[in-house]
Amino acid sequence: MTSSHTNNVILQSDDIQSITYIDGTFVITDGQPYDSGPTPKNLGKGQWEITVNCGRKKSDPVADKFNGLCGGALHEYAPQGGGGGTPDQLNFMFGVQVTFANATPITLYLAQGSNSSHNNWWIGGQNVVNDGKPDLILISNNLPIQVMRLSGSVSEIVFETLATSVSKDKLATA
């Protein structure tokens, strides 16, 4: 019999101000139960936990949807088991709007797959750039303002600030 499980992923950054689930973006393998979530919760100290209560069975259609929304391998990353490509099969996926300090809110997609004997998490979207070194590019006023390196584990995605932009005023006087 198919059963539901509590599925958690942690997003880690002191710069995250809010995370909101985007209604209607949840996709799960046909026939799997879906009870509740995705529900973001601020745990404090820069940790945000997102919980989904649902079944886990990987399928091609979920991965196809994730890959299509994210834009392919250049815009996807899994800290464990990603291998620098795209997932062939995923259990479920959904979109969230994440607001980082001093940046325009961005849409990110999260998905759960499996790697060996563990479930693993994927992150993707247009602001994710994975050219061998996975980064998240934050934007303000249509200009890149910050680069964050992505890392983590099977159930945690960490955003580490690498660089911030120089103001236009400083560029004009340089």
PDB file of C-alpha atoms in Angstrom, residues 85-151:
ATOM      1  CA  GLY A  85      23.179  16.978 -14.873  1.00  0.00           C
ATOM      2  CA  THR A  86      19.422  16.803 -14.661  1.00  0.00           C
ATOM      3  CA  PRO A  87      17.294  14.282 -12.777  1.00  0.00           C
ATOM      4  CA  ASP A  88      15.718  11.491 -14.840  1.00  0.00           C
ATOM      5  CA  GLN A  89      13.060  10.761 -12.221  1.00  0.00           C
ATOM      6  CA  LEU A  90      11.708  12.656  -9.210  1.00  0.00           C
ATOM      7  CA  ASN A  91       9.173  11.938  -6.452  1.00  0.00           C
ATOM      8  CA  PHE A  92       7.583  15.410  -6.398  1.00  0.00           C
ATOM      9  CA  MET A  93       8.387  19.077  -7.034  1.00  0.00           C
ATOM     10  CA  PHE A  94       7.055  22.562  -6.256  1.00  0.00           C
ATOM     11  CA  GLY A  95       7.849  26.254  -6.577  1.00  0.00           C
ATOM     12  CA  VAL A  96       8.589  28.809  -3.870  1.00  0.00           C
ATOM     13  CA  GLN A  97       9.114  32.545  -3.903  1.00  0.00           C
ATOM     14  CA  VAL A  98      12.178  33.447  -1.848  1.00  0.00           C
ATOM     15  CA  THR A  99      12.968  36.968  -0.708  1.00  0.00           C
ATOM     16  CA  PHE A 100      16.607  37.672   0.082  1.00  0.00           C
ATOM     17  CA  ALA A 101      17.788  40.897   1.755  1.00  0.00           C
ATOM     18  CA  ASN A 102      18.148  43.822  -0.693  1.00  0.00           C
ATOM     19  CA  ALA A 103      17.137  41.721  -3.727  1.00  0.00           C
ATOM     20  CA  THR A 104      14.097  41.220  -5.929  1.00  0.00           C
ATOM     21  CA  PRO A 105      12.094  38.140  -4.832  1.00  0.00           C
ATOM     22  CA  ILE A 106      12.928  35.098  -6.971  1.00  0.00           C
ATOM     23  CA  THR A 107      11.181  31.891  -7.944  1.00  0.00           C
ATOM     24  CA  LEU A 108      12.996  28.690  -7.093  1.00  0.00           C
ATOM     25  CA  TYR A 109      11.861  25.123  -7.706  1.00  0.00           C
ATOM     26  CA  LEU A 110      12.567  22.332  -5.241  1.00  0.00           C
ATOM     27  CA  ALA A 111      12.230  18.633  -5.977  1.00  0.00           C
ATOM     28  CA  GLN A 112      12.864  15.372  -4.187  1.00  0.00           C
ATOM     29  CA  GLY A 113      14.531  12.489  -5.944  1.00  0.00           C
ATOM     30  CA  SER A 114      16.590   9.567  -4.760  1.00  0.00           C
ATOM     31  CA  ASN A 115      20.302   8.912  -4.679  1.00  0.00           C
ATOM     32  CA  SER A 116      21.352   5.391  -3.796  1.00  0.00           C
ATOM     33  CA  SER A 117      19.537   4.578  -0.541  1.00  0.00           C
ATOM     34  CA  HIS A 118      18.659   8.204   0.344  1.00  0.00           C
ATOM     35  CA  ASN A 119      16.123  10.696  -0.904  1.00  0.00           C
ATOM     36  CA  ASN A 120      17.880  13.836  -2.125  1.00  0.00           C
ATOM     37  CA  TRP A 121      16.760  17.365  -2.942  1.00  0.00           C
ATOM     38  CA  TRP A 122      17.209  19.402  -6.106  1.00  0.00           C
ATOM     39  CA  ILE A 123      16.965  23.176  -6.498  1.00  0.00           C
ATOM     40  CA  GLY A 124      16.562  25.049  -9.753  1.00  0.00           C
ATOM     41  CA  GLY A 125      15.347  28.144 -11.523  1.00  0.00           C
ATOM     42  CA  GLN A 126      16.534  30.916 -13.787  1.00  0.00           C
ATOM     43  CA  ASN A 127      18.633  32.466 -10.990  1.00  0.00           C
ATOM     44  CA  VAL A 128      20.523  29.206 -10.433  1.00  0.00           C
ATOM     45  CA  VAL A 129      23.659  28.951 -12.580  1.00  0.00           C
ATOM     46  CA  ASN A 130      25.457  25.611 -12.493  1.00  0.00           C
ATOM     47  CA  ASP A 131      28.473  25.752 -14.772  1.00  0.00           C
ATOM     48  CA  GLY A 132      30.424  23.312 -12.616  1.00  0.00           C
ATOM     49  CA  LYS A 133      30.270  25.615  -9.605  1.00  0.00           C
ATOM     50  CA  PRO A 134      26.625  26.048  -8.598  1.00  0.00           C
ATOM     51  CA  ASP A 135      25.647  29.635  -7.789  1.00  0.00           C
ATOM     52  CA  LEU A 136      22.516  31.642  -7.113  1.00  0.00           C
ATOM     53  CA  ILE A 137      22.474  35.101  -8.692  1.00  0.00           C
ATOM     54  CA  LEU A 138      20.434  37.734  -6.858  1.00  0.00           C
ATOM     55  CA  ILE A 139      19.009  40.678  -8.810  1.00  0.00           C
ATOM     56  CA  SER A 140      17.857  44.193  -7.952  1.00  0.00           C
ATOM     57  CA  ASN A 141      16.655  46.793 -10.469  1.00  0.00           C
ATOM     58  CA  ASN A 142      17.377  44.243 -13.235  1.00  0.00           C
ATOM     59  CA  LEU A 143      21.080  44.096 -12.286  1.00  0.00           C
ATOM     60  CA  PRO A 144      22.988  41.279 -10.561  1.00  0.00           C
ATOM     61  CA  ILE A 145      23.813  42.382  -7.008  1.00  0.00           C
ATOM     62  CA  GLN A 146      25.022  39.258  -5.258  1.00  0.00           C
ATOM     63  CA  VAL A 147      26.418  35.795  -5.994  1.00  0.00           C
ATOM     64  CA  MET A 148      25.783  32.968  -3.534  1.00  0.00           C
ATOM     65  CA  ARG A 149      27.528  29.580  -3.790  1.00  0.00           C
ATOM     66  CA  LEU A 150      25.231  26.581  -3.367  1.00  0.00           C
ATOM     67  CA  SER A 151      26.215  23.558  -1.292  1.00  0.00           C
TER      68      SER A 151
END
